[in-house]
mmCIF file of C-alpha atoms and ligand atoms in Angstrom:
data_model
loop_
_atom_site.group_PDB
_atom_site.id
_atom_site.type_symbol
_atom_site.label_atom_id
_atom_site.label_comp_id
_atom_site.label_asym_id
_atom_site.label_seq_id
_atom_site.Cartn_x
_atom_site.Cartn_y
_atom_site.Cartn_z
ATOM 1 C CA UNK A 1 32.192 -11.481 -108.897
ATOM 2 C CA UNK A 2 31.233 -8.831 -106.409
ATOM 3 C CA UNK A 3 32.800 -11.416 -103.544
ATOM 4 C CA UNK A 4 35.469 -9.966 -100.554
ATOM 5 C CA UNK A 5 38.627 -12.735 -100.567
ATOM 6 C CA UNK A 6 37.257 -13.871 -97.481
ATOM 7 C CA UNK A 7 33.881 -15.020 -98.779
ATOM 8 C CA UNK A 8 35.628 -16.311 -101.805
ATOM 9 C CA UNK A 9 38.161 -18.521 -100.505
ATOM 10 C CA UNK A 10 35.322 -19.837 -98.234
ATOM 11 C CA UNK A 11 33.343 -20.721 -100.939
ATOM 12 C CA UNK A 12 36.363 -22.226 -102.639
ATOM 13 C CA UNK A 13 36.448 -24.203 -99.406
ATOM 14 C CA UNK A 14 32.811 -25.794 -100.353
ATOM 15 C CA UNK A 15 34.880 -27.842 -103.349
ATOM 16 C CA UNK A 16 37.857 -28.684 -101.198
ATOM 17 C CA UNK A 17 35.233 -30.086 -98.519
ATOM 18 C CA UNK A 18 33.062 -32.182 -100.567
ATOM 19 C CA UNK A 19 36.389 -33.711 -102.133
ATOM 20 C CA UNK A 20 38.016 -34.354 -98.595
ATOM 21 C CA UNK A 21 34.338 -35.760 -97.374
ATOM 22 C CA UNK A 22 33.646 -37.913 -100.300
ATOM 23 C CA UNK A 23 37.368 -39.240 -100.055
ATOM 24 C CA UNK A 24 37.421 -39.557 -96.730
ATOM 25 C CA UNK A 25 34.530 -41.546 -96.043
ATOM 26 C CA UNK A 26 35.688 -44.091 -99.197
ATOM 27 C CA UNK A 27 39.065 -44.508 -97.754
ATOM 28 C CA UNK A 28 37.178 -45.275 -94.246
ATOM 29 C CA UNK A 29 34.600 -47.700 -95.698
ATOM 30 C CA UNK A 30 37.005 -49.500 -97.852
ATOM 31 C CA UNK A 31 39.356 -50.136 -94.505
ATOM 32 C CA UNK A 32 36.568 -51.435 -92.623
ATOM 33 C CA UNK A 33 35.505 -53.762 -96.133
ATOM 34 C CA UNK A 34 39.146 -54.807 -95.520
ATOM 35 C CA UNK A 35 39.258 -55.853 -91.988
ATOM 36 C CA UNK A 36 39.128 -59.578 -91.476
ATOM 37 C CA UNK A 37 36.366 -60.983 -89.460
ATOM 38 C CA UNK A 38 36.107 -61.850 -86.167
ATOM 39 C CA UNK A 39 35.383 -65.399 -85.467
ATOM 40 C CA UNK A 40 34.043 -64.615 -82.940
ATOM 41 C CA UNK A 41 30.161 -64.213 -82.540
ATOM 42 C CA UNK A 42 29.612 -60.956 -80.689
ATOM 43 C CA UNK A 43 25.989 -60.921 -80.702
ATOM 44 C CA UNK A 44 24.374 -59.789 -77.467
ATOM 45 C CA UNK A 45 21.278 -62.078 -75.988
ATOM 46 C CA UNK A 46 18.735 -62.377 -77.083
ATOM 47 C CA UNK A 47 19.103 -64.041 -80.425
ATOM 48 C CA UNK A 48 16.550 -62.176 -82.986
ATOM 49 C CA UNK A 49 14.326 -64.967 -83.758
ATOM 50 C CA UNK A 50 14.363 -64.112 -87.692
ATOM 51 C CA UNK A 51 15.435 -61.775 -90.383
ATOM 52 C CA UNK A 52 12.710 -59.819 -89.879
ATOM 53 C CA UNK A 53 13.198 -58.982 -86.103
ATOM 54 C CA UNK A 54 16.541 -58.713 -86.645
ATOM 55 C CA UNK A 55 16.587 -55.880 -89.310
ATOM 56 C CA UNK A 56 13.781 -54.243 -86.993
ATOM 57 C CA UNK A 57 16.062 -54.276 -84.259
ATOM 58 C CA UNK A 58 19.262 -52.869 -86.173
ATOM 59 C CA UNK A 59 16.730 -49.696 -87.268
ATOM 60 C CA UNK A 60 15.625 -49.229 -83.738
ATOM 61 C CA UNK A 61 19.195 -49.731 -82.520
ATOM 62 C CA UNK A 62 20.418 -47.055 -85.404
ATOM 63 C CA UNK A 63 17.597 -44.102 -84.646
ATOM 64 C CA UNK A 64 16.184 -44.499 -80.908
ATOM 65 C CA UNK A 65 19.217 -45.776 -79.458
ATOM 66 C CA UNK A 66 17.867 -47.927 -76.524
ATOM 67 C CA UNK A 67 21.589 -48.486 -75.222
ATOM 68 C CA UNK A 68 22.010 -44.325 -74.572
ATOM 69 C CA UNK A 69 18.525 -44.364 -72.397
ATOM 70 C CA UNK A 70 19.320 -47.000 -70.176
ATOM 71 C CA UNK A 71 23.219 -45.294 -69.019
ATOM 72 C CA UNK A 72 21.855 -41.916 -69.618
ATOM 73 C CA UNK A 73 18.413 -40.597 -69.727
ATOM 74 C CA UNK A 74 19.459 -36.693 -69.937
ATOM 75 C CA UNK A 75 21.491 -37.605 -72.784
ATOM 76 C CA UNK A 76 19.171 -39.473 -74.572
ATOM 77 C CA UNK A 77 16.505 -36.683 -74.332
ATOM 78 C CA UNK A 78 18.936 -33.892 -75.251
ATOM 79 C CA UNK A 79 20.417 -36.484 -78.195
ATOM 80 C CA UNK A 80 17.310 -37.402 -79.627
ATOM 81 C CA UNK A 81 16.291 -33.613 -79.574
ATOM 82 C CA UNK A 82 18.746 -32.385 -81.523
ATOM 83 C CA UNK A 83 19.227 -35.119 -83.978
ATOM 84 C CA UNK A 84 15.813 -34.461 -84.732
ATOM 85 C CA UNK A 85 16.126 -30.836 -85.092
ATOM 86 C CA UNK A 86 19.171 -31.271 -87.234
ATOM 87 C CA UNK A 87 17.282 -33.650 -89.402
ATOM 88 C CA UNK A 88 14.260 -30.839 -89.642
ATOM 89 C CA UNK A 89 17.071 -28.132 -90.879
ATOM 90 C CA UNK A 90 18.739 -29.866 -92.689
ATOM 91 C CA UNK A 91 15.806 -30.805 -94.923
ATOM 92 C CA UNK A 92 14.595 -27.016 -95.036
ATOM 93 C CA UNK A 93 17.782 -25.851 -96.405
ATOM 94 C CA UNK A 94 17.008 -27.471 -99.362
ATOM 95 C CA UNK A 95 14.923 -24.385 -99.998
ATOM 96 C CA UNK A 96 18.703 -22.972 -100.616
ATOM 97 C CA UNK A 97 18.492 -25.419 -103.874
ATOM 98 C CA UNK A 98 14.993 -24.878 -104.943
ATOM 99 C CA UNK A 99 12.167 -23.316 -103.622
ATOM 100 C CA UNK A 100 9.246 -25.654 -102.359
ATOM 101 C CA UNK A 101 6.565 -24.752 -104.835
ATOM 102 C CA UNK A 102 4.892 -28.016 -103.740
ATOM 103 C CA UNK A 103 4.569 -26.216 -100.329
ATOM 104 C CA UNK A 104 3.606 -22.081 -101.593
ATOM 105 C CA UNK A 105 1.246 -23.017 -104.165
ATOM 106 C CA UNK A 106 -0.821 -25.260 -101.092
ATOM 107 C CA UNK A 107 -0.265 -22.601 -98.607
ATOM 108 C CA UNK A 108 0.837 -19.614 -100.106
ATOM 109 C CA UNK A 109 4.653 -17.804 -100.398
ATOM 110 C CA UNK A 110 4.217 -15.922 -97.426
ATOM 111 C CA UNK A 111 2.969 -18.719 -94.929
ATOM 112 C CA UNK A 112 5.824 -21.162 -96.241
ATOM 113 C CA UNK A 113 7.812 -17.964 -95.167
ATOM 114 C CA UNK A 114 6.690 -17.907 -92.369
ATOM 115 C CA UNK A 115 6.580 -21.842 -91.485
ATOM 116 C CA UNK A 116 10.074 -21.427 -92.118
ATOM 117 C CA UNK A 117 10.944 -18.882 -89.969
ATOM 118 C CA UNK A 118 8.895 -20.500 -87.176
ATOM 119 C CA UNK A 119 10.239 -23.887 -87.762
ATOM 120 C CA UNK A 120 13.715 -22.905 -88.593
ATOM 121 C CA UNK A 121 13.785 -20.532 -85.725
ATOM 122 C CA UNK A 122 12.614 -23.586 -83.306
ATOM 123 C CA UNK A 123 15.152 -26.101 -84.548
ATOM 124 C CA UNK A 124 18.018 -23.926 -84.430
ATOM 125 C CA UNK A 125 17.085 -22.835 -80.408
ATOM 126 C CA UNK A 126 16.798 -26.815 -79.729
ATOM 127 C CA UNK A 127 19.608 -27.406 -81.385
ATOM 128 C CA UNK A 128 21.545 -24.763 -79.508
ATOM 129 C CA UNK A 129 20.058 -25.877 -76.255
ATOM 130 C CA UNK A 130 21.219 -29.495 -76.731
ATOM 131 C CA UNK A 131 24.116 -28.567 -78.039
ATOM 132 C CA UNK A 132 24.967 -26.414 -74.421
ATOM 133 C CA UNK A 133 24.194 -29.373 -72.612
ATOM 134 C CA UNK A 134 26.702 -31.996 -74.575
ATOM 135 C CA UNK A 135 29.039 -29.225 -73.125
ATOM 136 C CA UNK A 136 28.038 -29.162 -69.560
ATOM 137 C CA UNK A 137 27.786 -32.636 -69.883
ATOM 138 C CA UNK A 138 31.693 -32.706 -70.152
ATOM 139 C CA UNK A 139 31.892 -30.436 -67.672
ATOM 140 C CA UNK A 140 31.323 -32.960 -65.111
ATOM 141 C CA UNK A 141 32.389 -36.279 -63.152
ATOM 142 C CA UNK A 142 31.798 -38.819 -65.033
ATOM 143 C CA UNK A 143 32.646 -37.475 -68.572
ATOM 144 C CA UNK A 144 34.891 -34.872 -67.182
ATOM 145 C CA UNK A 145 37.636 -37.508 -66.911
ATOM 146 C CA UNK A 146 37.302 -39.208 -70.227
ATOM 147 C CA UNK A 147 36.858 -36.177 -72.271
ATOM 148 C CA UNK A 148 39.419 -35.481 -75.215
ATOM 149 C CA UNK A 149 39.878 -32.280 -76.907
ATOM 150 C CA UNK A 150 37.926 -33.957 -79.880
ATOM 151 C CA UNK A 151 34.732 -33.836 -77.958
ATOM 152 C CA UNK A 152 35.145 -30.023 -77.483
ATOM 153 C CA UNK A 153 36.422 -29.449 -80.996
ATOM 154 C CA UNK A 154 33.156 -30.956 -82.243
ATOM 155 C CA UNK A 155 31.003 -29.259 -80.286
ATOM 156 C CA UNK A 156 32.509 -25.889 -80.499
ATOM 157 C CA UNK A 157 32.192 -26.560 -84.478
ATOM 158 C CA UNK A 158 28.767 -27.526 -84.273
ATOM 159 C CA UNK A 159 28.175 -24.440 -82.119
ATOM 160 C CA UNK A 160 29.513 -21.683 -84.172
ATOM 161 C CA UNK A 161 27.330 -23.634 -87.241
ATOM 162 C CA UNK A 162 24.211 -23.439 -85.410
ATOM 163 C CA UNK A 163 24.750 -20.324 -83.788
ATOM 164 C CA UNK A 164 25.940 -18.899 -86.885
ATOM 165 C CA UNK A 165 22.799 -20.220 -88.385
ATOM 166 C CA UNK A 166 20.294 -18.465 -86.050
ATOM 167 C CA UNK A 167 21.938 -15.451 -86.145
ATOM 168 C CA UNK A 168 21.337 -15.230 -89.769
ATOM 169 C CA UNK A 169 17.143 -16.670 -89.073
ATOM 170 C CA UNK A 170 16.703 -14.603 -86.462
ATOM 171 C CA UNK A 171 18.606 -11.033 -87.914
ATOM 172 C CA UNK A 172 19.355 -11.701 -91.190
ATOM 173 C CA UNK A 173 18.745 -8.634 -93.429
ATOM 174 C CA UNK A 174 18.073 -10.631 -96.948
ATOM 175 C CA UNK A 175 15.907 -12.941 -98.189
ATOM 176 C CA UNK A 176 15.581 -16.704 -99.197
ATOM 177 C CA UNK A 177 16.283 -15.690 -102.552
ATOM 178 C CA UNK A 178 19.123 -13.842 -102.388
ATOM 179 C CA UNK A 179 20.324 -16.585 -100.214
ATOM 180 C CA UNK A 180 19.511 -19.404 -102.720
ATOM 181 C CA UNK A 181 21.082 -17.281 -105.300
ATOM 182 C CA UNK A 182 24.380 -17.295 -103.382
ATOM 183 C CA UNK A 183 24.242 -21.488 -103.282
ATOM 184 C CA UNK A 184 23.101 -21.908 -106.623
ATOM 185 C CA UNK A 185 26.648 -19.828 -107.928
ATOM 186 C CA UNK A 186 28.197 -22.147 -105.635
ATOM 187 C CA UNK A 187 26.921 -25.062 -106.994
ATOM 188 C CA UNK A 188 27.425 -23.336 -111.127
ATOM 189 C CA UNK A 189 31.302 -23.127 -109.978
ATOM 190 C CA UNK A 190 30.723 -19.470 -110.162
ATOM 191 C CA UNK A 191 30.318 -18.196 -106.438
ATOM 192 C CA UNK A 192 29.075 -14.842 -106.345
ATOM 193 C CA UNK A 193 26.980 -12.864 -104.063
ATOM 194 C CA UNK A 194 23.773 -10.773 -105.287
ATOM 195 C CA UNK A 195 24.074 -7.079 -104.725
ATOM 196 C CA UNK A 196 21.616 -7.645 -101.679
ATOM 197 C CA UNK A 197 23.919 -9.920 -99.801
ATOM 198 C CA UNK A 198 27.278 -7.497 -101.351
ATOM 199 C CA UNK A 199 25.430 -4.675 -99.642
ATOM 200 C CA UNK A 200 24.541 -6.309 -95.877
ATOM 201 C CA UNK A 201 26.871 -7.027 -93.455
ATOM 202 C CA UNK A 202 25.167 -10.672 -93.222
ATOM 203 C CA UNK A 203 26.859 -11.830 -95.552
ATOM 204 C CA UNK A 204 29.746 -12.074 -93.040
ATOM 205 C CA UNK A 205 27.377 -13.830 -90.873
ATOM 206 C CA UNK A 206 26.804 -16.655 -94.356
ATOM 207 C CA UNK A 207 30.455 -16.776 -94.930
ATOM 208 C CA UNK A 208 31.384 -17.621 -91.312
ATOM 209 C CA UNK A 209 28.396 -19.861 -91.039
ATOM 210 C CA UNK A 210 29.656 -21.990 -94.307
ATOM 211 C CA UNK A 211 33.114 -21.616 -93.077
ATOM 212 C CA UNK A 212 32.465 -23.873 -89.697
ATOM 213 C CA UNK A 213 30.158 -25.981 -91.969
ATOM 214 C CA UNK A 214 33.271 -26.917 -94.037
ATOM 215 C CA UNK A 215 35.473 -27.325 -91.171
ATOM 216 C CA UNK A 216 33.212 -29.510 -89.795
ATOM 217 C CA UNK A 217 32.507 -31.368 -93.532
ATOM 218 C CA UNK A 218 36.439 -31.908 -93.626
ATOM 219 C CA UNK A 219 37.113 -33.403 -90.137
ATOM 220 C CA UNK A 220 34.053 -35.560 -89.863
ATOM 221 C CA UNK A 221 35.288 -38.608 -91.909
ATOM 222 C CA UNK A 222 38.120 -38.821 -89.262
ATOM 223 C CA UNK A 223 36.540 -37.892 -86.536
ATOM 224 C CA UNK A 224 34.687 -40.323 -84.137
ATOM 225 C CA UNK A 225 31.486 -38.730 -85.874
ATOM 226 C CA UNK A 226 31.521 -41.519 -88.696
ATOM 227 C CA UNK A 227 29.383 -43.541 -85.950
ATOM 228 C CA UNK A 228 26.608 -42.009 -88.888
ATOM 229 C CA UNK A 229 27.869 -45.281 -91.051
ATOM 230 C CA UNK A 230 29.566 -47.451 -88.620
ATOM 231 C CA UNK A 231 26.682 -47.573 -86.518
ATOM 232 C CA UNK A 232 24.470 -49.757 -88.870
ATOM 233 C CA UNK A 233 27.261 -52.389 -89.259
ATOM 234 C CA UNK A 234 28.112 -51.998 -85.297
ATOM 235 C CA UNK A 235 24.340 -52.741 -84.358
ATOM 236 C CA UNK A 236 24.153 -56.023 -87.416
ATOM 237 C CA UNK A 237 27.427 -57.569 -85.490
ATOM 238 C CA UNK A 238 25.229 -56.807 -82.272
ATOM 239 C CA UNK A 239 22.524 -58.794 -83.862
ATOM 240 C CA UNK A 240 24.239 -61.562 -85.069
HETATM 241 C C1 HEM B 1 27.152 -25.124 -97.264
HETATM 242 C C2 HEM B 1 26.171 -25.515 -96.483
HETATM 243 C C3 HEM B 1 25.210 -24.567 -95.805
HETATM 244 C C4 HEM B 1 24.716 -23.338 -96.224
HETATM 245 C C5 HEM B 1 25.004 -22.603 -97.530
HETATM 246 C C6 HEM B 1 23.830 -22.868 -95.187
HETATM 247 C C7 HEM B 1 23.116 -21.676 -95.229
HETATM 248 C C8 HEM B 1 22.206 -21.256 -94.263
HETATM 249 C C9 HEM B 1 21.372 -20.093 -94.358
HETATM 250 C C10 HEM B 1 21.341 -19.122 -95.553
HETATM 251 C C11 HEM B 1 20.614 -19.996 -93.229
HETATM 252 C C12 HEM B 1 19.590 -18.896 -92.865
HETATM 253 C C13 HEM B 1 18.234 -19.328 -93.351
HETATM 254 C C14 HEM B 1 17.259 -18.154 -93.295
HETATM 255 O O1 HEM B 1 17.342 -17.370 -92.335
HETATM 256 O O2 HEM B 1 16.438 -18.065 -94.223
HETATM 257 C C15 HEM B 1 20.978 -21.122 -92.390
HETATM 258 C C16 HEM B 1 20.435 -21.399 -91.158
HETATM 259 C C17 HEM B 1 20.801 -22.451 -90.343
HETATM 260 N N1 HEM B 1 21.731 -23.423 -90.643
HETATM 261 FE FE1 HEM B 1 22.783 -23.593 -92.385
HETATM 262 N N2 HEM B 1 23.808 -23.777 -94.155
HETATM 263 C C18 HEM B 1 24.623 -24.836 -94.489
HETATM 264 C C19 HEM B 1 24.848 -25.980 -93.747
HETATM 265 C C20 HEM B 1 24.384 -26.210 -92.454
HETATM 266 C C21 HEM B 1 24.670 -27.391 -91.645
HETATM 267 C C22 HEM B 1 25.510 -28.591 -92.097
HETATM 268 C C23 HEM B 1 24.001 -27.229 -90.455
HETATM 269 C C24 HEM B 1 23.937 -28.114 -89.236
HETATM 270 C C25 HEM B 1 24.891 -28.869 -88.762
HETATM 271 C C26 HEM B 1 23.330 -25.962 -90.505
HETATM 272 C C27 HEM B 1 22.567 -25.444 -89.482
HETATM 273 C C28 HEM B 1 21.787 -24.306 -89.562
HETATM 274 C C29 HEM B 1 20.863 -23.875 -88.543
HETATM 275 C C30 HEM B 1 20.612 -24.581 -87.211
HETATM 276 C C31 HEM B 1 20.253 -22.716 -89.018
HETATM 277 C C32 HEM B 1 19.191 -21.858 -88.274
HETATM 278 C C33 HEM B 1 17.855 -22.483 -88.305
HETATM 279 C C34 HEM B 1 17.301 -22.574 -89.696
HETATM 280 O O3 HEM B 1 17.088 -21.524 -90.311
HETATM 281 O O4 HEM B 1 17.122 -23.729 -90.157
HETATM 282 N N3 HEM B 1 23.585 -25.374 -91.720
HETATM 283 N N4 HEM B 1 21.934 -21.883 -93.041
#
């Protein structure tokens, strides 16, 4: 298995995440499909003037959020920054699944290497850098006062992920490969690491880094974070 207990529980953690997530979020969706409707019409003016307008304004309501720039240009910037960034890293750790061939055999192994240590390296330092002004942010009058300890839970978590995560792209002693070999046992039910990552002390770096990731996995269907699904249906009663 060539795994410490820490690393191995963690990993165990991965299943117990996904099963809490995928719950989670069906339990949520199912009490929102049960809610009666409001009579009421809660559209705001003006009326979309067909289906067509209407479904473009729920997708610009859902991704450029006009409502956050007009209270709060800072936090729009920052916001739109780092969801972008997430979305960027997100989509390169799929290189953890399978290695984009489409991508090497264009440009070569070592320049998609180096793409993603560029790009990688870029998103995670904007995502940090938002992510230390959502904190500030809270730090001060207005959103000092209405702050809850769930704010600075989900930060913090988001935090040690990302930080976490550059550590690893920015001093990480082992490859891609030994990485993707550590999420493909994962995924076999048979988490192991490679001797590369049994020998480096990164892989204490990975295990902490998957660690928050779970935390975060397992609180976010009841945390206010489920805006990700509620926001479509908030923005369609907003267009009604
Ligand atoms: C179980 C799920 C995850 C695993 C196994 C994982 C693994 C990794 C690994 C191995 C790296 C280093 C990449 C390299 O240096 O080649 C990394 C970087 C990073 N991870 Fe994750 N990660 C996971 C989920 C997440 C999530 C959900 C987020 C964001 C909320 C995230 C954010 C980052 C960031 C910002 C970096 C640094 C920039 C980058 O290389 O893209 N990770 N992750």
């Amino acid at each position: 298995m060539n795994m410490d207990p820490f690393s191995f529980i963690v990993a165990i953690l991965v299943y117990v995440a996904v099963i809490v997530f995928v719950a989670g979020m069906t339990f949520k969706i199912i009490v929102w499909a049960k809610s009666p409707r409001m009579k009421i019409n809660l559209g705001i003016y003006p009326k979309p003037r067909n289906g067509f307008v209407r479904f473009f304004r729920i997708i610009r309501d859902s991704f450029i959020f006009p409502q956050t720039l007009e209270v709060d240009r800072w936090m729009w910037v920052f916001a739109m920054l780092f969801h972008a960034a997430l979305f960027v890293a997100l989509f390169g750790h799929f290189r953890l699944v399978r290695e984009f061939t489409f991508v090497s055999n264009v440009i070569g192994q070592d320049n998609l290497n180096t793409l993603g240590a560029v790009g990688g390296g870029t998103m995670g330092i904007i995502m940090l850098i938002a992510l230390g002004y959502y904190l500030f942010r809270r730090f001060a009058s207005p959103y000092k006062d209405i702050s809850v300890p769930e704010d600075f839970i989900l930060i913090i978590l988001l935090a040690g992920i990302v930080g976490l995560g550059d550590h690893m792209r920015f001093f990480g002693a082992v490859h891609t490969e030994d990485y993707r070999e550590y999420f493909q046992s994962i995924m076999r039910f048979k988490p192991a690491f490679n001797e590369a990552l049994a020998q480096s002390q990164t892989r204490w770096v990975l295990s902490w880094h998957v660690l928050f990731v779970n935390l975060f996995v397992i609180y976010f269907p009841f945390s206010k974070l489920v805006h990700l699904i509620g926001t479509f249906f908030a923005n369609k009663v907003r267009s009604e």
